[in-house]
GROMACS .gro file of C-alpha atoms in nm:
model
  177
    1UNK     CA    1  20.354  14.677  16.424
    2UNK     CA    2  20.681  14.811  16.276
    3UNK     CA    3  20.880  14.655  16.600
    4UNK     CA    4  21.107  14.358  16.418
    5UNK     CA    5  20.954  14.174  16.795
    6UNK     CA    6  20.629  14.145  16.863
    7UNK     CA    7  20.431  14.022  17.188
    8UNK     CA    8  20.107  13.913  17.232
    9UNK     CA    9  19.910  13.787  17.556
   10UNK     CA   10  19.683  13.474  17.509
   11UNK     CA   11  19.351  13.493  17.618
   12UNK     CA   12  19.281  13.119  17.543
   13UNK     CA   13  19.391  12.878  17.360
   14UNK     CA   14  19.195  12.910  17.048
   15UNK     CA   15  19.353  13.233  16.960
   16UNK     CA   16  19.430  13.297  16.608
   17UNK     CA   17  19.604  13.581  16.457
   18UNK     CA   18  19.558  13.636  16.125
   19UNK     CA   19  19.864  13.793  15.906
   20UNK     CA   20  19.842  14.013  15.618
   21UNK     CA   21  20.121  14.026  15.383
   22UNK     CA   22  20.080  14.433  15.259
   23UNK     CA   23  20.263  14.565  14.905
   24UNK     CA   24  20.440  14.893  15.035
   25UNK     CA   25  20.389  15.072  14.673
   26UNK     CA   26  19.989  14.983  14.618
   27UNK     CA   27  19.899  14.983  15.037
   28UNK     CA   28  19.683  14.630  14.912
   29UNK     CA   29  19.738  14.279  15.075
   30UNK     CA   30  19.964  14.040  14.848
   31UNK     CA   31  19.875  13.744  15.068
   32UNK     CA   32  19.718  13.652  15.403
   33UNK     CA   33  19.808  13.390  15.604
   34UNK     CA   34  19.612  13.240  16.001
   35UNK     CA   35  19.833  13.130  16.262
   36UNK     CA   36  19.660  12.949  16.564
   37UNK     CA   37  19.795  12.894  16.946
   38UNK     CA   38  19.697  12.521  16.899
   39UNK     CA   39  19.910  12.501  16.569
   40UNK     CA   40  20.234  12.620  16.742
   41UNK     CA   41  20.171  12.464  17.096
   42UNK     CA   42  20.159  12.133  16.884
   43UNK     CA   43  20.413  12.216  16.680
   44UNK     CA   44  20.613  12.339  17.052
   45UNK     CA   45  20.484  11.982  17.151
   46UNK     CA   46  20.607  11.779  16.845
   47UNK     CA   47  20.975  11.971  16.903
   48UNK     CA   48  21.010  11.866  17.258
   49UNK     CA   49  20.924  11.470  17.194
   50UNK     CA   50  21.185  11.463  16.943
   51UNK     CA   51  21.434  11.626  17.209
   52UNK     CA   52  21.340  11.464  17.536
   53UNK     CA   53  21.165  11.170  17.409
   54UNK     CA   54  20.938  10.951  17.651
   55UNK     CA   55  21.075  11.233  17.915
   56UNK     CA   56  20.850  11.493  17.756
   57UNK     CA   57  20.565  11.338  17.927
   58UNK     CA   58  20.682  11.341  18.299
   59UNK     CA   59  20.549  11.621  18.482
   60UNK     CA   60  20.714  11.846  18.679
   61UNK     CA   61  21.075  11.966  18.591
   62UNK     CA   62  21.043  12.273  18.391
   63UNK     CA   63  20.826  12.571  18.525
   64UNK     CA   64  20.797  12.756  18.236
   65UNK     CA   65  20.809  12.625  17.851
   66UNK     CA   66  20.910  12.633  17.515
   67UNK     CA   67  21.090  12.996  17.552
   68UNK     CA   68  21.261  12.898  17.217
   69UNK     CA   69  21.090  13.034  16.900
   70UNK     CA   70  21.034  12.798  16.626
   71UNK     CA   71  21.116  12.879  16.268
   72UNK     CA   72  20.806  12.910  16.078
   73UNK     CA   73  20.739  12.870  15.736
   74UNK     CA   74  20.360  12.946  15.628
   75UNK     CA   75  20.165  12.979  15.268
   76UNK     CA   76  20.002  13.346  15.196
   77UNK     CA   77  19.670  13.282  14.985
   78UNK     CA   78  19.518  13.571  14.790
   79UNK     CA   79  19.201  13.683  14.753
   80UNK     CA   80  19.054  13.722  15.124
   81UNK     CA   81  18.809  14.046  15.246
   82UNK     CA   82  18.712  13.888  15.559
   83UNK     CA   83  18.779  13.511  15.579
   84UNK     CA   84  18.921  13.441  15.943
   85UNK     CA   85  18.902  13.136  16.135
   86UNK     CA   86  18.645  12.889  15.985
   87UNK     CA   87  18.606  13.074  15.710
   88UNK     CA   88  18.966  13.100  15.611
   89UNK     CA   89  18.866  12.726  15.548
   90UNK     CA   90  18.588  12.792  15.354
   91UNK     CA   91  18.592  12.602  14.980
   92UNK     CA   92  18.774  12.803  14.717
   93UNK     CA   93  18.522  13.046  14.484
   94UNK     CA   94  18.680  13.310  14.259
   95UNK     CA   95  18.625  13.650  14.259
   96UNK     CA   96  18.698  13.927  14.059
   97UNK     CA   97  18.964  14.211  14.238
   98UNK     CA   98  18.984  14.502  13.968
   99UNK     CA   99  19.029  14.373  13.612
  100UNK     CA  100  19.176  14.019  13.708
  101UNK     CA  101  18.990  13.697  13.854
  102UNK     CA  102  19.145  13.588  14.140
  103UNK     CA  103  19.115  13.219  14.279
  104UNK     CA  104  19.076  13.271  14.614
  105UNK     CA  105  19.301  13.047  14.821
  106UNK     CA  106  19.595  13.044  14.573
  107UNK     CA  107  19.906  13.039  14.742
  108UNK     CA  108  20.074  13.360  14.648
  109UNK     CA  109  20.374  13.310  14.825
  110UNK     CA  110  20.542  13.218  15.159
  111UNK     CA  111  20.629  13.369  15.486
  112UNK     CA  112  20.918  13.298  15.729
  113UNK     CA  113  20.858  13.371  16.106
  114UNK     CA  114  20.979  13.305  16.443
  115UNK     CA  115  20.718  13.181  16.685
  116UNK     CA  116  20.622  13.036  17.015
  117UNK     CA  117  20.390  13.017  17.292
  118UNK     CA  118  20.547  13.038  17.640
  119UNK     CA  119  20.321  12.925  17.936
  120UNK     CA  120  20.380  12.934  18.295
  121UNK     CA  121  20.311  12.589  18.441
  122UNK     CA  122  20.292  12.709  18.765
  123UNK     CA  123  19.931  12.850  18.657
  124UNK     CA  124  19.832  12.547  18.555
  125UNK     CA  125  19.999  12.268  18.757
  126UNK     CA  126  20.141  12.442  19.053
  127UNK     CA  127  20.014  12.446  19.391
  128UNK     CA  128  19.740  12.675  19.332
  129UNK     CA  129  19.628  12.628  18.936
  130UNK     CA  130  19.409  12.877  18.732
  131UNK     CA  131  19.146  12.714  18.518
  132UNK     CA  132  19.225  12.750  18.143
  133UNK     CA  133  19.017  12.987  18.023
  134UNK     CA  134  18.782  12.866  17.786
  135UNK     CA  135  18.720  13.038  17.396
  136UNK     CA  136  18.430  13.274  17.380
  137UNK     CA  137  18.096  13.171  17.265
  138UNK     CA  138  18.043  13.143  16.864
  139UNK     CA  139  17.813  13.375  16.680
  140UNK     CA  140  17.586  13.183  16.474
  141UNK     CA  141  17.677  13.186  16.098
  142UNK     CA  142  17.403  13.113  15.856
  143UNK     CA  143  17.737  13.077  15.569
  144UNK     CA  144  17.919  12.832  15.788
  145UNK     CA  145  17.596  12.687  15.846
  146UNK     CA  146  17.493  12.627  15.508
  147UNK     CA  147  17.892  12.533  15.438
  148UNK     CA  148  17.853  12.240  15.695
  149UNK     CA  149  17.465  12.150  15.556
  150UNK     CA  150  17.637  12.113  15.192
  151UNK     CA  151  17.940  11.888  15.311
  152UNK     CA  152  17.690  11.674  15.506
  153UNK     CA  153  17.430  11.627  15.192
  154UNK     CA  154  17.774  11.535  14.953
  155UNK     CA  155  17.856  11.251  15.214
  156UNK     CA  156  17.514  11.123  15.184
  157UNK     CA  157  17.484  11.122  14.819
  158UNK     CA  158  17.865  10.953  14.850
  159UNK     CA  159  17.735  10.655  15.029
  160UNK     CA  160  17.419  10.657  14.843
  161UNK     CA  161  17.603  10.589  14.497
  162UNK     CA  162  17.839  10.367  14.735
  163UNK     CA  163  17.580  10.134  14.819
  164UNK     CA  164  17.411  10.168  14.457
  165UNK     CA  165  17.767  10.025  14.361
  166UNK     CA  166  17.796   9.770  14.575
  167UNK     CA  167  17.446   9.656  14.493
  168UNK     CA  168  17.502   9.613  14.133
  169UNK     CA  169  17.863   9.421  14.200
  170UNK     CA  170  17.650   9.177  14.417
  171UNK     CA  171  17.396   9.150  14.201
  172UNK     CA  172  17.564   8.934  13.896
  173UNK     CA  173  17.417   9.127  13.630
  174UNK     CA  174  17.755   9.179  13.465
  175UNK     CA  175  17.909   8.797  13.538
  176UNK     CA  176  18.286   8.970  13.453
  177UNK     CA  177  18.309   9.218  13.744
   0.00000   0.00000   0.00000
C-alpha cells in the first residue's frame, strides 16, 4: 500500500474499505476512517446532476462513468479494535488504551483523498447485461442484535412518555397548559 495510486475491484456494491490512519514513530493507528461504494457512487451521482442536470437521467450516452476522482474529505475517529461496517456505527463507549481514556468515536482528525467508482455500463445496460452481484450473506451478531433490541425498547418508552404527555395536556388537570 505504499503506491501514491491505488486500485481496487468491486465485488458488489456494498463494499466498504475501511482506512487506518498509522503514526510512523509508535506503528499504532491515530485514526480510522470507513469509506463505502454507495457513499461515493452517490456522491459520483450528486456531481453529475449538478453538471448535466435533468440530462443525468437519460440513458444511454456514456459507456463508461465517472472516470474523474472526487476530492474527499473524511473524519478519522479514535479508539477502534475491530469496529467495521455496522459496528463502526455502534453508540460511543470509552475505553481505556494504555494510561489514557479514550472516547471512542472522537474525531481525531481529517483525511483528504481522491476517489471514485468507475463502472462499465455496458455490463449493466448493454446488449447483453450481467446481474449486479448481490452482497454476501450477514453473519448473525448477537452485539448488533442486542444494539438494534435497545434502540427499539428506547422508541417505545419515547412514545410511552409521549402519550403519558399528551394524556395529561388533555386531561385539564393543570387549566394553564
Amino acid at each position: 500500500f505504499d503506491a501514491p495510486e491505488m486500485h481496487f475491484v468491486l465485488p458488489h456494491y456494498g463494499m466498504e474499505y475501511r482506512i487506518d490512519v498509522v503514526d510512523a514513530y509508535s506503528n499504532k493507528a491515530v485514526g480510522t476512517t470507513l469509506l463505502t461504494a454507495q457513499s461515493i457512487l452517490q456522491l459520483q451521482r450528486d456531481r453529475d446532476v449538478k453538471d448535466r442536470g435533468i440530462n443525468a437521467f437519460i440513458p444511454g450516452g456514456r459507456k463508461v462513468r465517472y472516470a474523474e476522482p472526487l476530492s474527499l474529505h473524511l473524519e478519522l475517529r479514535t479508539g477502534f479494535k475491530e469496529g467495521f461496517g455496522s459496528d463502526y456505527f455502534a453508540p460511543i463507549r470509552n475505553r481505556s488504551f494504555g494510561r489514557k481514556a479514550v472516547k471512542v468515536g472522537s474525531i481525531s482528525g481529517w483525511i483528504a483523498l481522491d476517489a471514485c467508482v468507475i463502472e462499465d455500463m455496458n455490463m449493466l445496460y448493454g446488449p447483453s447485461p450481467m446481474r449486479c452481484p448481490p452482497r454476501p450473506p450477514s453473519n448473525l451478531d448477537m452485539e448488533l442484535l442486542q444494539l438494534h433490541i435497545g434502540r427499539i425498547g428506547r422508541i417505545i418508552a419515547d412514545i410511552k412518555n409521549a402519550f403519558t404527555c399528551y394524556l395529561y395536556v388533555v386531561s385539564w388537570k393543570n387549566p394553564m397548559l
